[in-house]
PDB file of C-alpha atoms in Angstrom:
ATOM      1  CA  MET A   1     120.599 103.995  82.590  1.00  0.00           C
ATOM      2  CA  SER A   2     117.514 105.188  80.784  1.00  0.00           C
ATOM      3  CA  LEU A   3     114.506 106.140  82.876  1.00  0.00           C
ATOM      4  CA  SER A   4     111.257 107.437  81.431  1.00  0.00           C
ATOM      5  CA  ALA A   5     109.730 110.588  82.849  1.00  0.00           C
ATOM      6  CA  GLU A   6     106.569 108.607  83.603  1.00  0.00           C
ATOM      7  CA  SER A   7     108.499 106.047  85.701  1.00  0.00           C
ATOM      8  CA  PHE A   8     110.412 108.765  87.553  1.00  0.00           C
ATOM      9  CA  LEU A   9     107.213 110.653  88.387  1.00  0.00           C
ATOM     10  CA  ALA A  10     105.511 107.450  89.590  1.00  0.00           C
ATOM     11  CA  ALA A  11     108.466 106.613  91.857  1.00  0.00           C
ATOM     12  CA  GLN A  12     108.612 110.216  93.086  1.00  0.00           C
ATOM     13  CA  ASP A  13     104.905 110.072  93.915  1.00  0.00           C
ATOM     14  CA  LEU A  14     105.514 106.877  95.899  1.00  0.00           C
ATOM     15  CA  VAL A  15     108.282 108.571  97.914  1.00  0.00           C
ATOM     16  CA  LEU A  16     106.174 111.658  98.630  1.00  0.00           C
ATOM     17  CA  ARG A  17     103.153 109.519  99.535  1.00  0.00           C
ATOM     18  CA  PHE A  18     105.381 107.627 102.024  1.00  0.00           C
ATOM     19  CA  TRP A  19     106.180 110.867 103.847  1.00  0.00           C
ATOM     20  CA  ALA A  20     102.517 111.917 103.795  1.00  0.00           C
ATOM     21  CA  VAL A  21     101.635 108.598 105.474  1.00  0.00           C
ATOM     22  CA  VAL A  22     104.429 109.041 108.038  1.00  0.00           C
ATOM     23  CA  ASP A  23     103.153 112.563 108.771  1.00  0.00           C
ATOM     24  CA  GLU A  24      99.551 111.300 108.983  1.00  0.00           C
ATOM     25  CA  ALA A  25      98.510 113.596 106.130  1.00  0.00           C
ATOM     26  CA  ASP A  26      97.424 110.482 104.168  1.00  0.00           C
ATOM     27  CA  ASP A  27      95.337 107.698 105.736  1.00  0.00           C
ATOM     28  CA  MET A  28      96.695 104.971 103.452  1.00  0.00           C
ATOM     29  CA  PRO A  29      98.119 102.063 105.483  1.00  0.00           C
ATOM     30  CA  GLY A  30     101.888 102.464 105.225  1.00  0.00           C
ATOM     31  CA  ALA A  31     102.538  98.771 104.580  1.00  0.00           C
ATOM     32  CA  GLU A  32     100.584  99.071 101.298  1.00  0.00           C
ATOM     33  CA  LEU A  33     103.430 101.177  99.901  1.00  0.00           C
ATOM     34  CA  PHE A  34     105.777  98.169 100.106  1.00  0.00           C
ATOM     35  CA  THR A  35     106.059  94.839  98.337  1.00  0.00           C
ATOM     36  CA  PRO A  36     104.967  91.896 100.551  1.00  0.00           C
ATOM     37  CA  ASP A  37     108.615  91.276 101.515  1.00  0.00           C
ATOM     38  CA  GLY A  38     109.556  94.968 101.543  1.00  0.00           C
ATOM     39  CA  ALA A  39     111.627  96.510 104.317  1.00  0.00           C
ATOM     40  CA  LEU A  40     112.094  99.813 106.133  1.00  0.00           C
ATOM     41  CA  GLU A  41     115.466 100.369 107.773  1.00  0.00           C
ATOM     42  CA  ILE A  42     116.512 103.466 109.714  1.00  0.00           C
ATOM     43  CA  GLU A  43     119.771 103.176 111.625  1.00  0.00           C
ATOM     44  CA  SER A  44     119.390 100.091 113.902  1.00  0.00           C
ATOM     45  CA  PHE A  45     115.635  99.769 113.265  1.00  0.00           C
ATOM     46  CA  ARG A  46     114.347  97.324 110.648  1.00  0.00           C
ATOM     47  CA  ALA A  47     110.792  96.231 109.841  1.00  0.00           C
ATOM     48  CA  GLU A  48     110.399  93.640 107.103  1.00  0.00           C
ATOM     49  CA  GLY A  49     107.290  92.193 105.504  1.00  0.00           C
ATOM     50  CA  THR A  50     103.675  93.286 105.616  1.00  0.00           C
ATOM     51  CA  ALA A  51     102.985  92.204 109.217  1.00  0.00           C
ATOM     52  CA  GLU A  52     105.979  94.022 110.741  1.00  0.00           C
ATOM     53  CA  LEU A  53     105.442  97.122 108.626  1.00  0.00           C
ATOM     54  CA  SER A  54     101.738  97.214 109.542  1.00  0.00           C
ATOM     55  CA  ARG A  55     102.570  96.976 113.260  1.00  0.00           C
ATOM     56  CA  TYR A  56     105.221  99.685 112.917  1.00  0.00           C
ATOM     57  CA  PHE A  57     102.943 102.182 111.156  1.00  0.00           C
ATOM     58  CA  ALA A  58     100.046 101.480 113.563  1.00  0.00           C
ATOM     59  CA  ALA A  59     102.293 101.890 116.616  1.00  0.00           C
ATOM     60  CA  ARG A  60     103.798 105.078 115.194  1.00  0.00           C
ATOM     61  CA  ARG A  61     100.347 106.564 114.673  1.00  0.00           C
ATOM     62  CA  ALA A  62      99.171 105.533 118.153  1.00  0.00           C
ATOM     63  CA  LEU A  63     102.274 106.968 119.816  1.00  0.00           C
ATOM     64  CA  SER A  64     101.938 110.244 117.909  1.00  0.00           C
ATOM     65  CA  THR A  65      98.319 110.524 119.055  1.00  0.00           C
ATOM     66  CA  GLU A  66      99.191 109.645 122.658  1.00  0.00           C
ATOM     67  CA  ARG A  67     102.011 112.196 122.795  1.00  0.00           C
ATOM     68  CA  GLN A  68     100.198 114.783 120.638  1.00  0.00           C
ATOM     69  CA  ARG A  69     103.311 114.840 118.463  1.00  0.00           C
ATOM     70  CA  GLY A  70     103.118 116.246 114.979  1.00  0.00           C
ATOM     71  CA  THR A  71     105.740 115.962 112.249  1.00  0.00           C
ATOM     72  CA  ARG A  72     106.445 117.117 108.746  1.00  0.00           C
ATOM     73  CA  HIS A  73     109.145 115.448 106.700  1.00  0.00           C
ATOM     74  CA  LEU A  74     110.488 117.630 103.894  1.00  0.00           C
ATOM     75  CA  CYS A  75     111.985 115.545 101.101  1.00  0.00           C
ATOM     76  CA  SER A  76     114.532 117.400  98.977  1.00  0.00           C
ATOM     77  CA  ASN A  77     117.391 116.761  96.551  1.00  0.00           C
ATOM     78  CA  LEU A  78     115.540 113.774  95.057  1.00  0.00           C
ATOM     79  CA  ARG A  79     117.750 112.105  92.493  1.00  0.00           C
ATOM     80  CA  VAL A  80     118.133 108.809  90.635  1.00  0.00           C
ATOM     81  CA  LEU A  81     120.938 106.400  91.523  1.00  0.00           C
ATOM     82  CA  PRO A  82     122.076 103.438  89.434  1.00  0.00           C
ATOM     83  CA  ALA A  83     120.286 100.230  90.499  1.00  0.00           C
ATOM     84  CA  GLU A  84     118.014  97.428  89.374  1.00  0.00           C
ATOM     85  CA  GLY A  85     114.537  98.956  89.100  1.00  0.00           C
ATOM     86  CA  ILE A  86     114.564 102.542  90.322  1.00  0.00           C
ATOM     87  CA  ARG A  87     116.645 103.751  93.262  1.00  0.00           C
ATOM     88  CA  LEU A  88     116.037 107.289  94.412  1.00  0.00           C
ATOM     89  CA  ALA A  89     118.059 109.177  97.008  1.00  0.00           C
ATOM     90  CA  ALA A  90     116.880 112.164  99.014  1.00  0.00           C
ATOM     91  CA  THR A  91     117.667 114.382 101.954  1.00  0.00           C
ATOM     92  CA  VAL A  92     114.874 114.482 104.525  1.00  0.00           C
ATOM     93  CA  THR A  93     114.507 117.336 107.005  1.00  0.00           C
ATOM     94  CA  VAL A  94     112.135 116.725 109.938  1.00  0.00           C
ATOM     95  CA  PHE A  95     110.194 119.321 111.860  1.00  0.00           C
ATOM     96  CA  SER A  96     108.337 118.113 114.956  1.00  0.00           C
ATOM     97  CA  GLY A  97     106.532 119.357 118.005  1.00  0.00           C
ATOM     98  CA  THR A  98     103.909 118.473 120.574  1.00  0.00           C
ATOM     99  CA  GLY A  99     100.618 119.998 121.568  1.00  0.00           C
ATOM    100  CA  ALA A 100      97.735 121.664 119.807  1.00  0.00           C
ATOM    101  CA  ARG A 101      98.130 123.066 116.302  1.00  0.00           C
ATOM    102  CA  PRO A 102      99.556 125.304 115.149  1.00  0.00           C
ATOM    103  CA  LEU A 103     102.739 124.007 116.744  1.00  0.00           C
ATOM    104  CA  SER A 104     105.546 126.343 117.659  1.00  0.00           C
ATOM    105  CA  LEU A 105     108.105 126.424 114.845  1.00  0.00           C
ATOM    106  CA  GLU A 106     111.529 125.353 116.034  1.00  0.00           C
ATOM    107  CA  ALA A 107     114.712 124.328 114.254  1.00  0.00           C
ATOM    108  CA  PRO A 108     114.482 120.984 112.447  1.00  0.00           C
ATOM    109  CA  SER A 109     114.598 118.003 114.814  1.00  0.00           C
ATOM    110  CA  SER A 110     116.684 115.881 112.439  1.00  0.00           C
ATOM    111  CA  LEU A 111     118.145 115.554 108.976  1.00  0.00           C
ATOM    112  CA  ALA A 112     118.718 112.216 107.273  1.00  0.00           C
ATOM    113  CA  ASP A 113     119.808 110.689 104.005  1.00  0.00           C
ATOM    114  CA  PHE A 114     117.372 108.159 102.518  1.00  0.00           C
ATOM    115  CA  THR A 115     117.354 105.760  99.608  1.00  0.00           C
ATOM    116  CA  PHE A 116     114.214 104.266  98.114  1.00  0.00           C
ATOM    117  CA  ASP A 117     114.361 101.081  96.029  1.00  0.00           C
ATOM    118  CA  CYS A 118     111.206 101.095  93.911  1.00  0.00           C
ATOM    119  CA  VAL A 119     109.820  98.292  91.754  1.00  0.00           C
ATOM    120  CA  LYS A 120     106.883  98.179  89.391  1.00  0.00           C
ATOM    121  CA  THR A 121     104.306  95.585  90.420  1.00  0.00           C
ATOM    122  CA  PRO A 122     100.898  94.626  88.963  1.00  0.00           C
ATOM    123  CA  ASP A 123      99.425  96.947  91.637  1.00  0.00           C
ATOM    124  CA  GLY A 124     101.671  99.881  90.699  1.00  0.00           C
ATOM    125  CA  TRP A 125     104.986 101.077  92.079  1.00  0.00           C
ATOM    126  CA  ARG A 126     106.010  99.775  95.515  1.00  0.00           C
ATOM    127  CA  PHE A 127     109.076  99.903  97.752  1.00  0.00           C
ATOM    128  CA  ARG A 128     111.347  96.899  97.913  1.00  0.00           C
ATOM    129  CA  GLU A 129     113.364  98.734 100.547  1.00  0.00           C
ATOM    130  CA  VAL A 130     113.589 102.152 102.188  1.00  0.00           C
ATOM    131  CA  ARG A 131     116.793 102.951 104.080  1.00  0.00           C
ATOM    132  CA  GLY A 132     117.598 105.988 106.198  1.00  0.00           C
ATOM    133  CA  ALA A 133     120.720 107.210 107.969  1.00  0.00           C
ATOM    134  CA  LEU A 134     120.693 110.143 110.361  1.00  0.00           C
ATOM    135  CA  VAL A 135     123.108 112.964 109.634  1.00  0.00           C
ATOM    136  CA  PHE A 136     121.904 115.334 112.396  1.00  0.00           C
ATOM    137  CA  ALA A 137     119.718 114.351 115.353  1.00  0.00           C
ATOM    138  CA  GLY A 138     118.136 116.806 117.768  1.00  0.00           C
ATOM    139  CA  ALA A 139     116.603 116.309 121.203  1.00  0.00           C
ATOM    140  CA  ASP A 140     113.184 115.479 119.690  1.00  0.00           C
ATOM    141  CA  THR A 141     114.500 112.672 117.452  1.00  0.00           C
ATOM    142  CA  PRO A 142     112.605 109.525 118.546  1.00  0.00           C
ATOM    143  CA  ASP A 143     114.357 106.509 120.009  1.00  0.00           C
ATOM    144  CA  LEU A 144     114.006 103.801 117.363  1.00  0.00           C
ATOM    145  CA  LYS A 145     114.181 100.981 119.954  1.00  0.00           C
ATOM    146  CA  GLU A 146     110.455 101.445 120.646  1.00  0.00           C
ATOM    147  CA  ALA A 147     109.721 101.332 116.918  1.00  0.00           C
ATOM    148  CA  ALA A 148     111.700  98.114 116.563  1.00  0.00           C
ATOM    149  CA  GLN A 149     109.810  96.497 119.434  1.00  0.00           C
ATOM    150  CA  ALA A 150     106.465  97.588 118.001  1.00  0.00           C
ATOM    151  CA  ALA A 151     107.335  96.144 114.582  1.00  0.00           C
ATOM    152  CA  LYS A 152     108.173  92.798 116.213  1.00  0.00           C
ATOM    153  CA  GLY A 153     104.904  92.851 118.192  1.00  0.00           C
ATOM    154  CA  VAL A 154     106.595  93.482 121.549  1.00  0.00           C
ATOM    155  CA  ARG A 155     105.033  96.081 123.835  1.00  0.00           C
ATOM    156  CA  ALA A 156     107.406  98.536 125.483  1.00  0.00           C
TER     157      ALA A 156
END
């Protein structure tokens, strides 16, 4: 598979922008990073399509504000996998905490493997699908049942 440096860097930027949105370091609406029928799947949680993704990202932001929870997702070992379009794989290490900044630095709260299926659209690179699988989960790893309910428009 031949992949241009320009395409790789554009897909890498999309992946890193995703984590910046998740960490609220970028105000871009998260659903804009996906194709209209794009999906985000982490373990048993799945949000598909613009409406569900928009609800998920809005609920995530609101819950983080309510709980004064801050996160930083460190994306490492980014590599290309064979696929239609561009599929990138990465290891994601999560640090989290609650309260006023600066937060107390603890051990990572989780570590997960992710894949990112990226496609070039007229509006630039977008995700067709993002999938994550936890490898290690600490006490501060959120329960994804609430996220699933929020994506479906159900209040917990």
